mmCIF file of C-alpha atoms in Angstrom:
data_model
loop_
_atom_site.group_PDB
_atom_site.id
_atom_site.type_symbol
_atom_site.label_atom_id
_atom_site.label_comp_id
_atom_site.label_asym_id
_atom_site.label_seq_id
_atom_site.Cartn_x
_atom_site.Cartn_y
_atom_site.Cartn_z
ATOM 1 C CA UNK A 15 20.916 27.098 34.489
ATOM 2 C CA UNK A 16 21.454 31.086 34.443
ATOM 3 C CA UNK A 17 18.650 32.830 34.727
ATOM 4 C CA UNK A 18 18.206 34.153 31.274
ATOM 5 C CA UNK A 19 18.181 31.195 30.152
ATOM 6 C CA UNK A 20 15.287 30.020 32.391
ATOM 7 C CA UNK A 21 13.391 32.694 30.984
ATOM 8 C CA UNK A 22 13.962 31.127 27.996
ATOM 9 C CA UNK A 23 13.196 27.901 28.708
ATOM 10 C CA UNK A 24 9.988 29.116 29.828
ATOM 11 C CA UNK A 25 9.184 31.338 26.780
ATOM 12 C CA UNK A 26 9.290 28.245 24.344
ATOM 13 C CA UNK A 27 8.117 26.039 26.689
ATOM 14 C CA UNK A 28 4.800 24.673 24.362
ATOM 15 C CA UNK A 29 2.911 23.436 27.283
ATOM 16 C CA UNK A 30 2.646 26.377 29.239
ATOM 17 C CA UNK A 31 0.697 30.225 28.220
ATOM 18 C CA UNK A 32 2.580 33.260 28.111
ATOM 19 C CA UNK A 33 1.755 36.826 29.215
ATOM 20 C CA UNK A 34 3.503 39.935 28.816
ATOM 21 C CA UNK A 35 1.551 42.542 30.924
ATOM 22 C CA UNK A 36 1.557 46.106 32.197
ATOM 23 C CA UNK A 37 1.124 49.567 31.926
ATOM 24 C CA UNK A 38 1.727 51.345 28.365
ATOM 25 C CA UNK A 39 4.025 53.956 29.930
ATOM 26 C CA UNK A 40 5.584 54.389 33.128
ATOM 27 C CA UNK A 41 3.664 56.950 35.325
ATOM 28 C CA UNK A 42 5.111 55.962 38.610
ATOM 29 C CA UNK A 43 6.707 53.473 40.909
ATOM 30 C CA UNK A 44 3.244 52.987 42.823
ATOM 31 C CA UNK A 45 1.500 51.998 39.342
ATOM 32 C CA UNK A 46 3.831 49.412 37.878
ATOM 33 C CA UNK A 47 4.606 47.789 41.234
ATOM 34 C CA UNK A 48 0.814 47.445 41.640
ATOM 35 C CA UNK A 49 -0.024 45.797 38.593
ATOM 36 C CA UNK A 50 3.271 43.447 38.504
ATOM 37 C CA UNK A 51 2.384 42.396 42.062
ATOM 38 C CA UNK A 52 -1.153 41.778 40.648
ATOM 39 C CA UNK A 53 -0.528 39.745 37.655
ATOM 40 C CA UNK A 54 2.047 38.140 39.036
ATOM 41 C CA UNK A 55 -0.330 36.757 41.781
ATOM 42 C CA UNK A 56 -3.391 36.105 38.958
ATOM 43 C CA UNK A 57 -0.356 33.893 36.469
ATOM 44 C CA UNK A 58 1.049 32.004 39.358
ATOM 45 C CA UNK A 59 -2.667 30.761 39.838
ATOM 46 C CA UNK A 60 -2.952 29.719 36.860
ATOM 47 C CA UNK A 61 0.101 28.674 35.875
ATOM 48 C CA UNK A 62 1.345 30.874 33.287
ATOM 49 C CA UNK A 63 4.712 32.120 32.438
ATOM 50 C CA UNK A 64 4.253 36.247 33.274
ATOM 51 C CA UNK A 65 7.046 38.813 32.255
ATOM 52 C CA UNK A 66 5.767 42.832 33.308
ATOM 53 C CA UNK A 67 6.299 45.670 30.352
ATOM 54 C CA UNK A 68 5.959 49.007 30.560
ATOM 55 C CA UNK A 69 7.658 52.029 28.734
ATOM 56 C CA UNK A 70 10.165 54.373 29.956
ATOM 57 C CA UNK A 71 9.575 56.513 27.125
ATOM 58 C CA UNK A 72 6.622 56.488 24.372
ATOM 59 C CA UNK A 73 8.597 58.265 21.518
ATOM 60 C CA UNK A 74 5.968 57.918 19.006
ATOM 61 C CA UNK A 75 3.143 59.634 20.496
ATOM 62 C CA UNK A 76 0.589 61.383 17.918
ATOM 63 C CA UNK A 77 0.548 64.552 19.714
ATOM 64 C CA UNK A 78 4.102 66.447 20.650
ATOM 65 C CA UNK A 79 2.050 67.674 24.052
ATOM 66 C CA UNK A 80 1.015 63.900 24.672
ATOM 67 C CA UNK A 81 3.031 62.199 28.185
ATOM 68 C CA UNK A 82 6.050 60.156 27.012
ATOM 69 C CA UNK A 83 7.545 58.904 30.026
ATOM 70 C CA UNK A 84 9.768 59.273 33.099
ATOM 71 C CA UNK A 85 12.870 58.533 30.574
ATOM 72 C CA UNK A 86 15.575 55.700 30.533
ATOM 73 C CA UNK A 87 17.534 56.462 33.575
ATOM 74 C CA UNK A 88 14.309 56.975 36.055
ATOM 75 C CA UNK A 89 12.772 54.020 34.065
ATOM 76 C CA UNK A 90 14.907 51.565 34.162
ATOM 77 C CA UNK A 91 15.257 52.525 38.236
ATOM 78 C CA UNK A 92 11.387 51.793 38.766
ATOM 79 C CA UNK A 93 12.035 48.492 36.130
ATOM 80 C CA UNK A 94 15.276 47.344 38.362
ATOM 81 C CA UNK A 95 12.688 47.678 41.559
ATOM 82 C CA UNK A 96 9.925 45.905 39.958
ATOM 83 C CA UNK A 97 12.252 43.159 38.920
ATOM 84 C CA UNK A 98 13.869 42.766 42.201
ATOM 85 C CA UNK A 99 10.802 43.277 44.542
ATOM 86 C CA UNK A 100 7.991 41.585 42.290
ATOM 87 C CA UNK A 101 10.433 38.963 41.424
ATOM 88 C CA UNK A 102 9.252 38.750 37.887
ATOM 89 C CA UNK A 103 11.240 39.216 34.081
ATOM 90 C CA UNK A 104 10.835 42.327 33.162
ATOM 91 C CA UNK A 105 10.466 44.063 29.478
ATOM 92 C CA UNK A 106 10.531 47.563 27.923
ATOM 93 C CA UNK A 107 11.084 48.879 24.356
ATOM 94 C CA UNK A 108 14.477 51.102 23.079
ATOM 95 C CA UNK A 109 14.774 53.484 20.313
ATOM 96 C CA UNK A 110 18.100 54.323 19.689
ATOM 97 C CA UNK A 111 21.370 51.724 19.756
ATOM 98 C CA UNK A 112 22.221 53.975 22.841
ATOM 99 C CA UNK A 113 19.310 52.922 25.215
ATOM 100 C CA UNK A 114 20.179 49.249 24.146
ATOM 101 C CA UNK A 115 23.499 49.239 25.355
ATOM 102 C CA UNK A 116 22.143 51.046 28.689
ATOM 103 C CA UNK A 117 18.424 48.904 29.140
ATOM 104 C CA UNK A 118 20.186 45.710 28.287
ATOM 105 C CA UNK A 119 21.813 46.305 31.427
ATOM 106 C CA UNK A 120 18.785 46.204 33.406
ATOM 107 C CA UNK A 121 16.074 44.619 31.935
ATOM 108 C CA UNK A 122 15.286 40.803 30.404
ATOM 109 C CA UNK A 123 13.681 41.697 26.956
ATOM 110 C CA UNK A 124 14.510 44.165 24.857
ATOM 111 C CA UNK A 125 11.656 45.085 22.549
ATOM 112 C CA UNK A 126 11.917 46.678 18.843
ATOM 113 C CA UNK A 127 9.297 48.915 18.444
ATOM 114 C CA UNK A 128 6.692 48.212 15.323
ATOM 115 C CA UNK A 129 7.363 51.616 13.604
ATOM 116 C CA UNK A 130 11.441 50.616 13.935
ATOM 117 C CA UNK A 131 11.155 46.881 12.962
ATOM 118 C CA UNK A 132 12.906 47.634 9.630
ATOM 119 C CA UNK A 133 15.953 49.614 11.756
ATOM 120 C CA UNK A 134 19.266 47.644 11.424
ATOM 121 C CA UNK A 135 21.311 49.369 13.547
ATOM 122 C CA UNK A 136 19.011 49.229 16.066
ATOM 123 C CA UNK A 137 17.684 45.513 16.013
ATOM 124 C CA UNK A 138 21.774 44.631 15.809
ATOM 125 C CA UNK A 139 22.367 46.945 19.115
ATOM 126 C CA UNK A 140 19.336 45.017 20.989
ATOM 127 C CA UNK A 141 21.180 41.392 19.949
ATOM 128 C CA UNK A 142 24.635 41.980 20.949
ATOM 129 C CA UNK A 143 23.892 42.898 24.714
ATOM 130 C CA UNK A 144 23.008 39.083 24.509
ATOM 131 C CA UNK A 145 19.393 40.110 25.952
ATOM 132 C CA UNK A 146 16.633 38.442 24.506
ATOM 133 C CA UNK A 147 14.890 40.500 21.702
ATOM 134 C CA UNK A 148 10.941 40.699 20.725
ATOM 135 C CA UNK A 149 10.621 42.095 17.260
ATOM 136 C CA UNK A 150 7.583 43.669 16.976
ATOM 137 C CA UNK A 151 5.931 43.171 12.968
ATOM 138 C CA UNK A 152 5.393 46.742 11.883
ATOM 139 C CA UNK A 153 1.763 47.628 10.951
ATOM 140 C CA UNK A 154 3.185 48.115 7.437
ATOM 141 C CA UNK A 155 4.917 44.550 7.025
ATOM 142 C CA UNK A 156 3.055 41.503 5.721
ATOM 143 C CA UNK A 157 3.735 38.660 8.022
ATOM 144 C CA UNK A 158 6.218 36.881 5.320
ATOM 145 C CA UNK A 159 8.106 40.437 5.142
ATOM 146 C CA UNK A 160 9.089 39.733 9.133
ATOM 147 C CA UNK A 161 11.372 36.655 7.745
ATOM 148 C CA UNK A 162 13.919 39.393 6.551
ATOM 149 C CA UNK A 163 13.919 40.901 10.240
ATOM 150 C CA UNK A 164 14.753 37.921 11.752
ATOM 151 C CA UNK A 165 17.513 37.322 9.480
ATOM 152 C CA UNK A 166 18.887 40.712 10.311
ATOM 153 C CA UNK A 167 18.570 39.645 14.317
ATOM 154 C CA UNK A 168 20.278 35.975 14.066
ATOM 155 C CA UNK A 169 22.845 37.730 11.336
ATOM 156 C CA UNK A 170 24.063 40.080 14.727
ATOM 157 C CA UNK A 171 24.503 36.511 16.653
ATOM 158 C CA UNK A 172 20.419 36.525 17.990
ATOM 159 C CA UNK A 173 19.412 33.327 19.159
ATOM 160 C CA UNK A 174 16.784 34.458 21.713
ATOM 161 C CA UNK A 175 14.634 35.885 19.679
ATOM 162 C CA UNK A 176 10.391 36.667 20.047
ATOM 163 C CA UNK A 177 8.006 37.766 17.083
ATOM 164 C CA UNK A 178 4.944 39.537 18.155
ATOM 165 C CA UNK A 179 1.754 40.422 15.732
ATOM 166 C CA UNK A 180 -0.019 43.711 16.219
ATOM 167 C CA UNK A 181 -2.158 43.923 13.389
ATOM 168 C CA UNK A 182 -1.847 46.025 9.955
ATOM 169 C CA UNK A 183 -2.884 49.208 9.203
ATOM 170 C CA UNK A 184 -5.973 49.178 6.817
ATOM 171 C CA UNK A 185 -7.035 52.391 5.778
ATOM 172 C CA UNK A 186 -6.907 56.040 7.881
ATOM 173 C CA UNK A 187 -7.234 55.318 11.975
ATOM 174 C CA UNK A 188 -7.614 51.857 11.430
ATOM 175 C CA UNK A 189 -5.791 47.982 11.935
ATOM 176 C CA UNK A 190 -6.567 44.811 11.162
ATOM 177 C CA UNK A 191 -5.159 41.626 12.192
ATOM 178 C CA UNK A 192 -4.353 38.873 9.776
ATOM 179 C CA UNK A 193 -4.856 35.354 11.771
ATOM 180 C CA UNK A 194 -2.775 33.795 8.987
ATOM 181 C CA UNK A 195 0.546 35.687 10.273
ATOM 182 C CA UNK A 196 0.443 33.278 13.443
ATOM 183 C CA UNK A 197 1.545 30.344 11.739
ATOM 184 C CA UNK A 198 3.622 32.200 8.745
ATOM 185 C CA UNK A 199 6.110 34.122 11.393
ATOM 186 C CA UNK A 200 5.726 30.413 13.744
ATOM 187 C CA UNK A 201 7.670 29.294 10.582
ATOM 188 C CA UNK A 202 10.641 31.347 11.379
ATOM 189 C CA UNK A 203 11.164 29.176 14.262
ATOM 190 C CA UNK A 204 11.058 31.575 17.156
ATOM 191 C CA UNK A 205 7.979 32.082 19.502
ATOM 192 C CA UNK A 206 5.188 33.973 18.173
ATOM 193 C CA UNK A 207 3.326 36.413 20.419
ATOM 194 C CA UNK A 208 -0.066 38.546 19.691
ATOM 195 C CA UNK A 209 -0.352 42.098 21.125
ATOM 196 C CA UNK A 210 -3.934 42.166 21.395
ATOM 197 C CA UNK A 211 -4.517 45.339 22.482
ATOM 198 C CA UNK A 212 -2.243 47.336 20.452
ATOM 199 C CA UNK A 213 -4.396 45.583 17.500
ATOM 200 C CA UNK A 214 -7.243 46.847 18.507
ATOM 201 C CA UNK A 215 -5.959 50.514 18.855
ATOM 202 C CA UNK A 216 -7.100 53.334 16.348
ATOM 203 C CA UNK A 217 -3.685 55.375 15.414
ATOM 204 C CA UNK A 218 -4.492 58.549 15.812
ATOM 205 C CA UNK A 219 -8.016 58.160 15.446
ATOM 206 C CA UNK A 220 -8.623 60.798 18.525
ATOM 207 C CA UNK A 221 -7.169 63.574 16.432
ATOM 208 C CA UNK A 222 -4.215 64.300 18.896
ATOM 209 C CA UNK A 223 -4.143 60.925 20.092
ATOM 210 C CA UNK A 224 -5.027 57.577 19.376
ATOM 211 C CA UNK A 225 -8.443 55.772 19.967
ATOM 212 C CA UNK A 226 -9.100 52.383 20.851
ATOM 213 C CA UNK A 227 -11.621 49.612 20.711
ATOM 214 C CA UNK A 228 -10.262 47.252 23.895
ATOM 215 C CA UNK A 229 -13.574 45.252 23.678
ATOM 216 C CA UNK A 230 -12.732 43.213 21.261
ATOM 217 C CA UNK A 231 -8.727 42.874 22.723
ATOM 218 C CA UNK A 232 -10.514 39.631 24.260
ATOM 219 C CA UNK A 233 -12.292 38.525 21.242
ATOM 220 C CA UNK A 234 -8.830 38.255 19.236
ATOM 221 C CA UNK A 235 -5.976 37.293 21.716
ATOM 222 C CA UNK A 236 -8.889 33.627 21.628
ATOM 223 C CA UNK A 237 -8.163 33.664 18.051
ATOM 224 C CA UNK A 238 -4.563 34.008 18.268
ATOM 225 C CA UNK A 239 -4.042 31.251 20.497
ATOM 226 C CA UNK A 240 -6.878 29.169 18.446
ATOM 227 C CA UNK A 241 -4.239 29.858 15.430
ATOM 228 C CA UNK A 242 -1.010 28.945 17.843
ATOM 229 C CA UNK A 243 0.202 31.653 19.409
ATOM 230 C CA UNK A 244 2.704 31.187 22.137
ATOM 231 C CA UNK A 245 1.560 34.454 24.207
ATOM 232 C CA UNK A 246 -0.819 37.633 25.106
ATOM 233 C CA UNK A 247 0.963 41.006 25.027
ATOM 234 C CA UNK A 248 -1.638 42.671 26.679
ATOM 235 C CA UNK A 249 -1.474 46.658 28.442
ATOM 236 C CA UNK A 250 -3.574 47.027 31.505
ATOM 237 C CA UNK A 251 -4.484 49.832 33.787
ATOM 238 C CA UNK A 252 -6.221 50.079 37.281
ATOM 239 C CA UNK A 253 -8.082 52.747 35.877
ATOM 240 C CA UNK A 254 -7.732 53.155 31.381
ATOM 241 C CA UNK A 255 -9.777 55.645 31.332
ATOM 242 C CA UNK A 256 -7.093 57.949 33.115
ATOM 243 C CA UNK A 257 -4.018 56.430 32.017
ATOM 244 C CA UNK A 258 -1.701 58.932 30.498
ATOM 245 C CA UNK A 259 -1.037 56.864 27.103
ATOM 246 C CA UNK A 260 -3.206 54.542 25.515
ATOM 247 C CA UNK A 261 -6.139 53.915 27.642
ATOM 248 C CA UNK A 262 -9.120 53.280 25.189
ATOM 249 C CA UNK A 263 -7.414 49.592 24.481
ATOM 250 C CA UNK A 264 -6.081 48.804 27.409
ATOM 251 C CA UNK A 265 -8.010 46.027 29.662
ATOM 252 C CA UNK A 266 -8.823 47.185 33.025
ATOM 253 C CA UNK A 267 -6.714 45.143 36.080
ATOM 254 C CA UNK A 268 -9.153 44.077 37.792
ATOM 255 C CA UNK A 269 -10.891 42.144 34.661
ATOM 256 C CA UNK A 270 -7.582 40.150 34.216
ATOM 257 C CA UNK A 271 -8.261 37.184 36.394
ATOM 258 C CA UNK A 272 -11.410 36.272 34.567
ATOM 259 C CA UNK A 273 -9.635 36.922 30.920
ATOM 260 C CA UNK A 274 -6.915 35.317 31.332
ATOM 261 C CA UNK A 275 -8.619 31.817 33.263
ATOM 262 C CA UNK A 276 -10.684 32.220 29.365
ATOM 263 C CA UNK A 277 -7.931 32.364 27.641
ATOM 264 C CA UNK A 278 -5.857 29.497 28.964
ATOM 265 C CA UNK A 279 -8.749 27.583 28.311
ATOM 266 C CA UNK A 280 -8.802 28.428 24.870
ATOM 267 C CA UNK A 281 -4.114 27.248 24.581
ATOM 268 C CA UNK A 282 -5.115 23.936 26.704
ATOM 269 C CA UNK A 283 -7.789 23.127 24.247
ATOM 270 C CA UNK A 284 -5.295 24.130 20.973
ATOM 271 C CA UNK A 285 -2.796 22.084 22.291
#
């Protein structure tokens, strides 16, 4: 078995959790090798499937002054050592057809960003490099909507393909999530993932930068699995409250172990 298709095998695997974990943004090699080594440690405890994200570039940033990134070819060099030295998948999100083609190269998962859901070009780019591709629903799409995105993906050959919830927007600063979309995107027949702390984020709510409410990240990623979610997309930080992008929802690392031994409770009992 190749090991793509391993990773596979363990991402629809319906007996065992799965976490995608890690920093919103790259800051440096230090950081993401830190908290890779970390989770990986905390999932092989526990038994759960763990694949690290992070961002080599946060192109949608409220604030033109905000931190994006190291960029693609310094990211994808701290992703490669991550991958090779942690020994874990590893995912990070594209924005143009040209990063695809170049992160496909490197990296396990290529993620569609929520605001670019509804891109073609680019969701076609991210299947052919034969990668597997999480489509994130965009905070504008009902659940049902996300059916037309997948057919997009398998119409450009996808077969590999991940859904992940992230809540909607609901009103100015604000998201919601919508329990119901587990089970309505599960019908697609691909894995269905919750972000829980990017639904519990406050878009722009900080005037030139986003707030967040990462107190009750725990409270829904129970729900989601209560409602059948497959995995946790969850961004964590040594220290949120100095990360350079999206701290207010971000868990801190070193409350991991406890939230994720609750939360594998919570996809033993479901299942």
């Amino acid at each position: 078995m190749s090991y793509e298709s391993a990773i596979w095998k363990s991402l629809t695997a319906h007996d065992r959790l799965t976490l995608i974990a890690g920093p919103c943004v790259i800051e440096n090699e230090k950081l993401c090798l830190w908290v890779a080594a970390a989770l990986k440690r905390t999932c092989e405890r526990l038994g759960i499937f763990y694949v690290f994200k992070a961002s080599f570039d946060k192109a949608n940033r409220t604030s033109a002054k905000s931190f994006r990134g190291p960029g693609l070819e310094a990211g994808l060099e701290v992703l490669a050592k991550v991958r090779a030295q942690v020994g874990v998948p590893v995912l990070t999100d594209i924005h143009t057809e040209a990063q695809a083609a170049i992160a496909g190269e490197t990296v396990d998962i290529l993620q569609i960003p929520a605001f670019l859901c509804r891109q073609t070009d680019l969701i076609e780019s991210a299947v052919v490099t034969g990668k597997i591709v999480n489509l994130k629903k965009g905070q504008f799409l009902s659940p049902a909507e996300m059916g037309q995105v997948v057919e997009k993906a398998k119409r450009a050959g996808g077969k590999r393909i991940l859904l992940t919830e992230r809540g909607s927007s609901f009103g100015y600063n604000n998201l919601v999530t919508d329990m119901r979309s587990i089970p309505v995107m599960k019908r697609f027949g691909f894995p269905v993932i919750f972000d829980a702390t990017h639904s519990v984020q406050l878009p722009g709510g900080g005037g030139d930068k986003s707030g967040g409410q990462r107190e009750f990240a725990p409270v829904l990623a129970r729900a989601a699995l209560a409602a059948g979610a497959n995995g946790i997309f969850i961004e964590t930080h040594p220290r949120p409250d100095r990360a350079l992008s999206d701290g207010p929802n971000m868990i801190p690392l070193i409350d991991m172990p406890a939230l994720l031994k609750g939360l594998l409770k919570v996809f033993r009992a479901v299942k």
